[in-house]
PDB file of C-alpha atoms and ligand atoms in Angstrom:
ATOM      1  CA  MET R  96     -18.665   1.379   8.903  1.00 43.00           C
ATOM      2  CA  THR R  97     -17.777   4.170   6.503  1.00 46.00           C
ATOM      3  CA  SER R  98     -14.828   6.185   7.749  1.00 52.00           C
ATOM      4  CA  GLU R  99     -14.455   9.943   7.488  1.00 53.00           C
ATOM      5  CA  ASN R 100     -11.817   9.914   4.760  1.00 59.00           C
ATOM      6  CA  ARG R 101     -13.552   7.361   2.569  1.00 65.00           C
ATOM      7  CA  PRO R 102     -14.586   8.868  -0.778  1.00 63.00           C
ATOM      8  CA  ASN R 103     -18.256   9.058  -1.500  1.00 58.00           C
ATOM      9  CA  ASN R 104     -18.403   7.789  -5.073  1.00 53.00           C
ATOM     10  CA  THR R 105     -21.833   9.243  -5.740  1.00 54.00           C
ATOM     11  CA  ASN R 106     -20.075  12.636  -6.030  1.00 74.00           C
ATOM     12  CA  TYR R 107     -18.294  11.658  -9.236  1.00 89.00           C
ATOM     13  CA  SER R 108     -19.521  10.841 -12.737  1.00 92.00           C
ATOM     14  CA  GLU R 109     -18.972   7.415 -14.287  1.00 93.00           C
ATOM     15  CA  ALA R 110     -16.552   8.992 -16.769  1.00 94.00           C
ATOM     16  CA  ILE R 111     -14.393  10.361 -13.932  1.00 96.00           C
ATOM     17  CA  GLU R 112     -14.478   7.077 -12.017  1.00 96.00           C
ATOM     18  CA  ASP R 113     -13.513   5.106 -15.146  1.00 96.00           C
ATOM     19  CA  PHE R 114     -10.698   7.560 -15.896  1.00 97.00           C
ATOM     20  CA  LEU R 115      -9.190   7.261 -12.402  1.00 98.00           C
ATOM     21  CA  LYS R 116      -9.627   3.488 -12.317  1.00 97.00           C
ATOM     22  CA  THR R 117      -7.948   3.093 -15.708  1.00 97.00           C
ATOM     23  CA  VAL R 118      -4.978   5.274 -14.698  1.00 97.00           C
ATOM     24  CA  TYR R 119      -4.566   3.105 -11.586  1.00 97.00           C
ATOM     25  CA  LEU R 120      -4.692  -0.157 -13.577  1.00 96.00           C
ATOM     26  CA  LEU R 121      -2.230   1.124 -16.215  1.00 96.00           C
ATOM     27  CA  GLN R 122       0.144   2.301 -13.463  1.00 94.00           C
ATOM     28  CA  GLN R 123       0.447  -1.325 -12.291  1.00 91.00           C
ATOM     29  CA  ASN R 124       2.278  -2.267 -15.512  1.00 87.00           C
ATOM     30  CA  HIS R 125       3.711   0.979 -16.862  1.00 90.00           C
ATOM     31  CA  GLU R 126       6.138   3.400 -15.320  1.00 87.00           C
ATOM     32  CA  ARG R 127       4.499   6.337 -17.091  1.00 90.00           C
ATOM     33  CA  VAL R 128       0.872   6.512 -18.153  1.00 95.00           C
ATOM     34  CA  GLN R 129       0.863   8.415 -21.467  1.00 93.00           C
ATOM     35  CA  THR R 130      -2.170  10.203 -22.840  1.00 93.00           C
ATOM     36  CA  SER R 131      -2.320   7.979 -25.954  1.00 93.00           C
ATOM     37  CA  MET R 132      -2.176   4.789 -23.863  1.00 95.00           C
ATOM     38  CA  LEU R 133      -4.943   6.023 -21.600  1.00 96.00           C
ATOM     39  CA  ALA R 134      -7.067   7.178 -24.558  1.00 96.00           C
ATOM     40  CA  ASP R 135      -6.793   3.677 -26.102  1.00 96.00           C
ATOM     41  CA  ALA R 136      -7.760   1.977 -22.852  1.00 96.00           C
ATOM     42  CA  LEU R 137     -10.754   4.278 -22.338  1.00 96.00           C
ATOM     43  CA  GLY R 138     -11.830   4.213 -25.992  1.00 95.00           C
ATOM     44  CA  ILE R 139     -11.855   8.023 -26.233  1.00 95.00           C
ATOM     45  CA  THR R 140      -9.754  10.458 -28.273  1.00 95.00           C
ATOM     46  CA  ALA R 141      -6.413  11.841 -27.087  1.00 93.00           C
ATOM     47  CA  PRO R 142      -7.770  15.439 -26.956  1.00 95.00           C
ATOM     48  CA  SER R 143     -10.719  14.322 -24.731  1.00 96.00           C
ATOM     49  CA  THR R 144      -8.238  12.479 -22.519  1.00 95.00           C
ATOM     50  CA  THR R 145      -6.096  15.607 -22.148  1.00 94.00           C
ATOM     51  CA  GLU R 146      -9.210  17.670 -21.437  1.00 95.00           C
ATOM     52  CA  MET R 147     -10.312  15.284 -18.688  1.00 96.00           C
ATOM     53  CA  ALA R 148      -6.777  15.139 -17.223  1.00 96.00           C
ATOM     54  CA  LYS R 149      -6.756  18.963 -16.968  1.00 95.00           C
ATOM     55  CA  LYS R 150     -10.146  18.980 -15.269  1.00 96.00           C
ATOM     56  CA  LEU R 151      -9.061  16.300 -12.776  1.00 97.00           C
ATOM     57  CA  ALA R 152      -5.742  18.049 -12.144  1.00 96.00           C
ATOM     58  CA  LYS R 153      -7.730  21.129 -11.094  1.00 96.00           C
ATOM     59  CA  ALA R 154      -9.748  18.935  -8.715  1.00 96.00           C
ATOM     60  CA  ASN R 155      -6.431  17.592  -7.331  1.00 96.00           C
ATOM     61  CA  LEU R 156      -7.191  14.019  -8.384  1.00 97.00           C
ATOM     62  CA  VAL R 157      -4.345  13.635 -10.908  1.00 97.00           C
ATOM     63  CA  VAL R 158      -1.007  15.261 -11.710  1.00 96.00           C
ATOM     64  CA  HIS R 159      -0.399  15.769 -15.420  1.00 93.00           C
ATOM     65  CA  GLU R 160       3.128  16.673 -16.492  1.00 88.00           C
ATOM     66  CA  PRO R 161       4.421  15.910 -19.997  1.00 78.00           C
ATOM     67  CA  TYR R 162       7.589  14.101 -18.854  1.00 82.00           C
ATOM     68  CA  ARG R 163       5.885  12.127 -16.081  1.00 85.00           C
ATOM     69  CA  GLY R 164       2.617  11.312 -17.843  1.00 91.00           C
ATOM     70  CA  ILE R 165      -0.617  11.164 -15.859  1.00 96.00           C
ATOM     71  CA  GLN R 166      -0.366  10.124 -12.213  1.00 96.00           C
ATOM     72  CA  LEU R 167      -2.988   9.798  -9.502  1.00 97.00           C
ATOM     73  CA  THR R 168      -2.792  11.945  -6.396  1.00 97.00           C
ATOM     74  CA  PRO R 169      -3.564  10.155  -3.099  1.00 96.00           C
ATOM     75  CA  ALA R 170      -7.165  11.450  -3.363  1.00 96.00           C
ATOM     76  CA  GLY R 171      -7.469  10.149  -6.957  1.00 97.00           C
ATOM     77  CA  GLU R 172      -6.015   6.789  -5.981  1.00 96.00           C
ATOM     78  CA  ARG R 173      -8.489   6.477  -3.125  1.00 96.00           C
ATOM     79  CA  ILE R 174     -11.442   6.847  -5.537  1.00 96.00           C
ATOM     80  CA  ALA R 175      -9.869   4.419  -8.036  1.00 97.00           C
ATOM     81  CA  LEU R 176      -9.425   1.809  -5.296  1.00 97.00           C
ATOM     82  CA  GLU R 177     -13.023   2.190  -4.122  1.00 96.00           C
ATOM     83  CA  ILE R 178     -14.326   1.536  -7.662  1.00 97.00           C
ATOM     84  CA  ILE R 179     -11.963  -1.428  -8.092  1.00 97.00           C
ATOM     85  CA  ARG R 180     -13.227  -2.743  -4.737  1.00 98.00           C
ATOM     86  CA  HIS R 181     -16.815  -2.565  -6.033  1.00 97.00           C
ATOM     87  CA  HIS R 182     -15.875  -4.203  -9.334  1.00 97.00           C
ATOM     88  CA  ARG R 183     -14.008  -7.146  -7.858  1.00 98.00           C
ATOM     89  CA  LEU R 184     -16.540  -7.765  -5.086  1.00 98.00           C
ATOM     90  CA  LEU R 185     -19.328  -7.767  -7.685  1.00 98.00           C
ATOM     91  CA  GLU R 186     -17.434 -10.274  -9.846  1.00 98.00           C
ATOM     92  CA  LEU R 187     -16.977 -12.607  -6.891  1.00 98.00           C
ATOM     93  CA  PHE R 188     -20.594 -12.158  -5.798  1.00 98.00           C
ATOM     94  CA  LEU R 189     -21.862 -13.034  -9.294  1.00 98.00           C
ATOM     95  CA  VAL R 190     -19.750 -16.209  -9.339  1.00 97.00           C
ATOM     96  CA  GLU R 191     -20.295 -17.333  -5.743  1.00 97.00           C
ATOM     97  CA  ALA R 192     -23.881 -16.303  -5.108  1.00 97.00           C
ATOM     98  CA  LEU R 193     -25.478 -16.302  -8.570  1.00 97.00           C
ATOM     99  CA  GLY R 194     -23.511 -19.066 -10.286  1.00 97.00           C
ATOM    100  CA  TYR R 195     -22.075 -16.965 -13.132  1.00 97.00           C
ATOM    101  CA  ALA R 196     -19.072 -18.372 -15.020  1.00 96.00           C
ATOM    102  CA  TRP R 197     -15.790 -16.522 -14.483  1.00 95.00           C
ATOM    103  CA  ASP R 198     -15.731 -15.352 -18.116  1.00 95.00           C
ATOM    104  CA  GLU R 199     -19.179 -13.698 -17.833  1.00 95.00           C
ATOM    105  CA  VAL R 200     -18.733 -11.372 -14.878  1.00 97.00           C
ATOM    106  CA  HIS R 201     -16.463  -8.560 -16.055  1.00 95.00           C
ATOM    107  CA  GLU R 202     -18.998  -6.769 -18.286  1.00 94.00           C
ATOM    108  CA  GLU R 203     -21.719  -6.984 -15.614  1.00 95.00           C
ATOM    109  CA  ALA R 204     -19.333  -5.599 -12.991  1.00 97.00           C
ATOM    110  CA  GLU R 205     -18.253  -2.777 -15.344  1.00 95.00           C
ATOM    111  CA  ARG R 206     -21.843  -1.547 -15.413  1.00 94.00           C
ATOM    112  CA  MET R 207     -22.716  -2.058 -11.739  1.00 96.00           C
ATOM    113  CA  GLU R 208     -19.485  -0.813 -10.117  1.00 96.00           C
ATOM    114  CA  HIS R 209     -20.634   2.822 -10.371  1.00 94.00           C
ATOM    115  CA  ALA R 210     -24.068   2.228  -8.869  1.00 94.00           C
ATOM    116  CA  VAL R 211     -22.957   0.371  -5.742  1.00 94.00           C
ATOM    117  CA  SER R 212     -22.775   2.419  -2.524  1.00 93.00           C
ATOM    118  CA  GLU R 213     -19.951   1.896  -0.025  1.00 93.00           C
ATOM    119  CA  GLN R 214     -22.501   0.404   2.349  1.00 95.00           C
ATOM    120  CA  LEU R 215     -23.663  -2.174  -0.204  1.00 96.00           C
ATOM    121  CA  ALA R 216     -20.025  -3.005  -1.067  1.00 97.00           C
ATOM    122  CA  ASP R 217     -19.344  -3.607   2.642  1.00 97.00           C
ATOM    123  CA  ARG R 218     -22.418  -5.829   2.941  1.00 97.00           C
ATOM    124  CA  ILE R 219     -21.386  -7.874  -0.110  1.00 98.00           C
ATOM    125  CA  ALA R 220     -17.870  -8.226   1.357  1.00 98.00           C
ATOM    126  CA  GLU R 221     -19.310  -9.373   4.670  1.00 98.00           C
ATOM    127  CA  TYR R 222     -21.637 -11.842   2.929  1.00 97.00           C
ATOM    128  CA  LEU R 223     -18.654 -13.313   1.044  1.00 98.00           C
ATOM    129  CA  GLY R 224     -16.518 -13.547   4.214  1.00 97.00           C
ATOM    130  CA  ASN R 225     -14.360 -10.468   3.502  1.00 96.00           C
ATOM    131  CA  PRO R 226     -12.460 -12.085   0.624  1.00 96.00           C
ATOM    132  CA  ARG R 227      -9.019 -10.841  -0.455  1.00 96.00           C
ATOM    133  CA  PHE R 228      -9.199 -11.959  -4.118  1.00 97.00           C
ATOM    134  CA  ASP R 229     -11.738 -11.946  -6.957  1.00 97.00           C
ATOM    135  CA  PRO R 230     -12.466 -14.981  -9.203  1.00 96.00           C
ATOM    136  CA  HIS R 231      -9.491 -14.106 -11.451  1.00 97.00           C
ATOM    137  CA  GLY R 232      -7.092 -13.777  -8.499  1.00 97.00           C
ATOM    138  CA  ASP R 233      -6.996  -9.957  -8.558  1.00 97.00           C
ATOM    139  CA  PRO R 234      -6.717  -8.460  -5.067  1.00 97.00           C
ATOM    140  CA  ILE R 235      -9.881  -6.839  -3.684  1.00 98.00           C
ATOM    141  CA  PRO R 236      -8.971  -3.550  -1.959  1.00 97.00           C
ATOM    142  CA  GLY R 237     -10.220  -3.358   1.626  1.00 96.00           C
ATOM    143  CA  PRO R 238     -12.630  -0.625   2.802  1.00 93.00           C
ATOM    144  CA  GLU R 239      -9.648   1.645   3.520  1.00 93.00           C
ATOM    145  CA  GLY R 240      -8.026   0.972   0.140  1.00 93.00           C
ATOM    146  CA  ASP R 241      -5.512  -1.540   1.513  1.00 94.00           C
ATOM    147  CA  ILE R 242      -4.277  -4.172  -0.972  1.00 93.00           C
ATOM    148  CA  PHE R 243      -2.841  -7.590  -0.219  1.00 92.00           C
ATOM    149  CA  ARG R 244       0.302  -7.979  -2.371  1.00 89.00           C
ATOM    150  CA  ARG R 245       1.883 -11.275  -3.379  1.00 92.00           C
ATOM    151  CA  ASP R 246       4.997 -12.366  -5.247  1.00 90.00           C
ATOM    152  CA  LEU R 247       3.771 -14.370  -8.210  1.00 94.00           C
ATOM    153  CA  THR R 248       5.674 -15.826 -11.173  1.00 94.00           C
ATOM    154  CA  PRO R 249       4.376 -16.676 -14.666  1.00 95.00           C
ATOM    155  CA  LEU R 250       3.998 -20.418 -15.137  1.00 95.00           C
ATOM    156  CA  SER R 251       6.144 -20.177 -18.295  1.00 94.00           C
ATOM    157  CA  ASP R 252       9.161 -19.406 -16.037  1.00 93.00           C
ATOM    158  CA  TRP R 253       8.729 -22.582 -13.962  1.00 92.00           C
ATOM    159  CA  PRO R 254      11.176 -25.408 -14.751  1.00 91.00           C
ATOM    160  CA  PRO R 255      10.138 -29.093 -14.941  1.00 93.00           C
ATOM    161  CA  GLY R 256       9.787 -30.706 -11.533  1.00 93.00           C
ATOM    162  CA  THR R 257       8.368 -27.628  -9.809  1.00 93.00           C
ATOM    163  CA  SER R 258       4.850 -27.366  -8.465  1.00 94.00           C
ATOM    164  CA  GLY R 259       2.622 -24.574  -7.280  1.00 94.00           C
ATOM    165  CA  VAL R 260      -0.868 -23.163  -7.143  1.00 95.00           C
ATOM    166  CA  VAL R 261      -2.644 -20.975  -9.730  1.00 97.00           C
ATOM    167  CA  ALA R 262      -3.035 -17.586  -8.064  1.00 97.00           C
ATOM    168  CA  ARG R 263      -4.011 -15.064 -10.752  1.00 97.00           C
ATOM    169  CA  LEU R 264      -4.630 -14.756 -14.493  1.00 96.00           C
ATOM    170  CA  SER R 265      -3.097 -11.815 -16.297  1.00 94.00           C
ATOM    171  CA  ASP R 266      -5.124 -12.221 -19.528  1.00 91.00           C
ATOM    172  CA  GLN R 267      -8.795 -12.097 -18.539  1.00 90.00           C
ATOM    173  CA  SER R 268     -10.424 -11.976 -21.974  1.00 94.00           C
ATOM    174  CA  PRO R 269     -13.493 -14.267 -21.997  1.00 95.00           C
ATOM    175  CA  ASP R 270     -11.929 -16.514 -24.682  1.00 96.00           C
ATOM    176  CA  MET R 271      -8.750 -17.002 -22.652  1.00 96.00           C
ATOM    177  CA  LEU R 272     -10.708 -17.616 -19.420  1.00 96.00           C
ATOM    178  CA  ARG R 273     -12.855 -20.274 -21.108  1.00 97.00           C
ATOM    179  CA  TYR R 274      -9.760 -21.973 -22.509  1.00 97.00           C
ATOM    180  CA  LEU R 275      -8.001 -21.916 -19.132  1.00 97.00           C
ATOM    181  CA  ALA R 276     -11.106 -23.378 -17.454  1.00 96.00           C
ATOM    182  CA  GLU R 277     -11.138 -26.245 -20.002  1.00 96.00           C
ATOM    183  CA  LYS R 278      -7.569 -26.998 -18.950  1.00 97.00           C
ATOM    184  CA  GLY R 279      -8.505 -26.874 -15.263  1.00 97.00           C
ATOM    185  CA  LEU R 280      -6.362 -23.757 -14.768  1.00 97.00           C
ATOM    186  CA  ARG R 281      -8.576 -21.919 -12.286  1.00 96.00           C
ATOM    187  CA  VAL R 282      -7.463 -19.970  -9.234  1.00 96.00           C
ATOM    188  CA  GLY R 283      -6.520 -22.476  -6.531  1.00 95.00           C
ATOM    189  CA  ALA R 284      -5.668 -25.367  -8.914  1.00 96.00           C
ATOM    190  CA  THR R 285      -2.451 -27.224  -8.069  1.00 96.00           C
ATOM    191  CA  ILE R 286       0.048 -27.569 -10.900  1.00 96.00           C
ATOM    192  CA  GLU R 287       3.149 -29.623 -11.464  1.00 95.00           C
ATOM    193  CA  VAL R 288       5.387 -28.900 -14.444  1.00 95.00           C
ATOM    194  CA  VAL R 289       6.311 -32.217 -16.099  1.00 96.00           C
ATOM    195  CA  SER R 290       8.231 -30.991 -19.131  1.00 94.00           C
ATOM    196  CA  CYS R 291       8.760 -27.909 -21.197  1.00 93.00           C
ATOM    197  CA  ASP R 292       9.820 -27.978 -24.856  1.00 93.00           C
ATOM    198  CA  PRO R 293      12.564 -25.566 -25.965  1.00 91.00           C
ATOM    199  CA  PHE R 294      11.995 -22.642 -28.350  1.00 90.00           C
ATOM    200  CA  GLU R 295       8.800 -21.669 -26.536  1.00 87.00           C
ATOM    201  CA  GLY R 296       7.222 -25.026 -27.359  1.00 91.00           C
ATOM    202  CA  PRO R 297       4.433 -26.679 -25.356  1.00 95.00           C
ATOM    203  CA  MET R 298       4.506 -27.345 -21.603  1.00 96.00           C
ATOM    204  CA  THR R 299       3.194 -30.586 -20.150  1.00 97.00           C
ATOM    205  CA  LEU R 300       1.531 -30.160 -16.770  1.00 97.00           C
ATOM    206  CA  VAL R 301      -0.377 -32.106 -14.179  1.00 97.00           C
ATOM    207  CA  VAL R 302      -3.313 -29.899 -13.136  1.00 97.00           C
ATOM    208  CA  ASN R 303      -5.308 -31.196 -10.152  1.00 96.00           C
ATOM    209  CA  GLY R 304      -4.157 -34.702 -11.022  1.00 94.00           C
ATOM    210  CA  CYS R 305      -4.909 -34.533 -14.791  1.00 96.00           C
ATOM    211  CA  GLN R 306      -2.298 -34.206 -17.512  1.00 97.00           C
ATOM    212  CA  GLN R 307      -2.670 -31.085 -19.666  1.00 97.00           C
ATOM    213  CA  ILE R 308      -0.597 -29.549 -22.454  1.00 97.00           C
ATOM    214  CA  ILE R 309      -0.571 -25.798 -23.036  1.00 97.00           C
ATOM    215  CA  GLY R 310       1.514 -23.371 -25.081  1.00 96.00           C
ATOM    216  CA  GLN R 311       4.007 -21.080 -23.363  1.00 94.00           C
ATOM    217  CA  ASN R 312       2.128 -18.089 -24.793  1.00 94.00           C
ATOM    218  CA  VAL R 313      -0.780 -19.229 -22.599  1.00 96.00           C
ATOM    219  CA  ALA R 314       1.402 -20.231 -19.628  1.00 96.00           C
ATOM    220  CA  CYS R 315       2.851 -16.713 -19.436  1.00 96.00           C
ATOM    221  CA  HIS R 316      -0.640 -15.446 -18.413  1.00 96.00           C
ATOM    222  CA  VAL R 317      -0.992 -17.962 -15.566  1.00 97.00           C
ATOM    223  CA  LEU R 318       0.580 -16.516 -12.400  1.00 97.00           C
ATOM    224  CA  VAL R 319       1.590 -19.090  -9.871  1.00 96.00           C
ATOM    225  CA  SER R 320       2.567 -19.057  -6.209  1.00 92.00           C
ATOM    226  CA  GLN R 321       4.442 -21.613  -4.120  1.00 80.00           C
ATOM    227  CA  PRO R 322       2.008 -23.995  -2.410  1.00 60.00           C
ATOM    228  CA  ASN R 323       3.040 -22.713   1.030  1.00 51.00           C
ATOM    229  CA  SER R 324       2.767 -19.000   0.146  1.00 45.00           C
ATOM    230  CA  VAL R 325      -0.891 -18.899  -0.986  1.00 40.00           C
TER     231      VAL R 325
HETATM  232 ZN1   ZN W  72     -13.327  -7.380 -14.128  1.00 95.00          ZN
END
């Protein structure tokens, strides 16, 4: 069950958990997490962001240096991963057990992620068969914060004649998720690229046996893996 070094999330406020989680998520796509970027993502002002960063630096959860931006310490990262574990397990639970659509779960999980204990998270994981990915293909950190990493490529980079499996969506706005579902582009769908127009024109695909046409500005959000590497 719960190991000695596992953070107990009930010790931290929602604001702190959201701050650490958001730094972690921004770090996945940005070399340096700047105050302004973080403030935008959190929907708070830059001065409040700086204030919080100072407070968390004192608690040894982040390092804040002007030229390096805001970075998580190992202790900060551990808390961020625990919250992300809760969030992604909740999303999968809502889809698998309660029949939610994949575009409806994020907001629910945002609210519940802070209230879930490590024990409940473990029970949900067990109930779901200890899954490695959420409904959008995001990796679910394990109880020790371990993450399963994969090499995925945007569908827009795939030339005609190639085929693969939808593994993850990088734009998870409800509108985009509903559109992708209409086109059959869910996690696990098999895709074959039939043709691709030049100048970022439309791509013609066969998705689970049905022909579909999508724009390359949509295809760039569909991350695909080779059929044998899923
Ligand atoms: Zn989510």
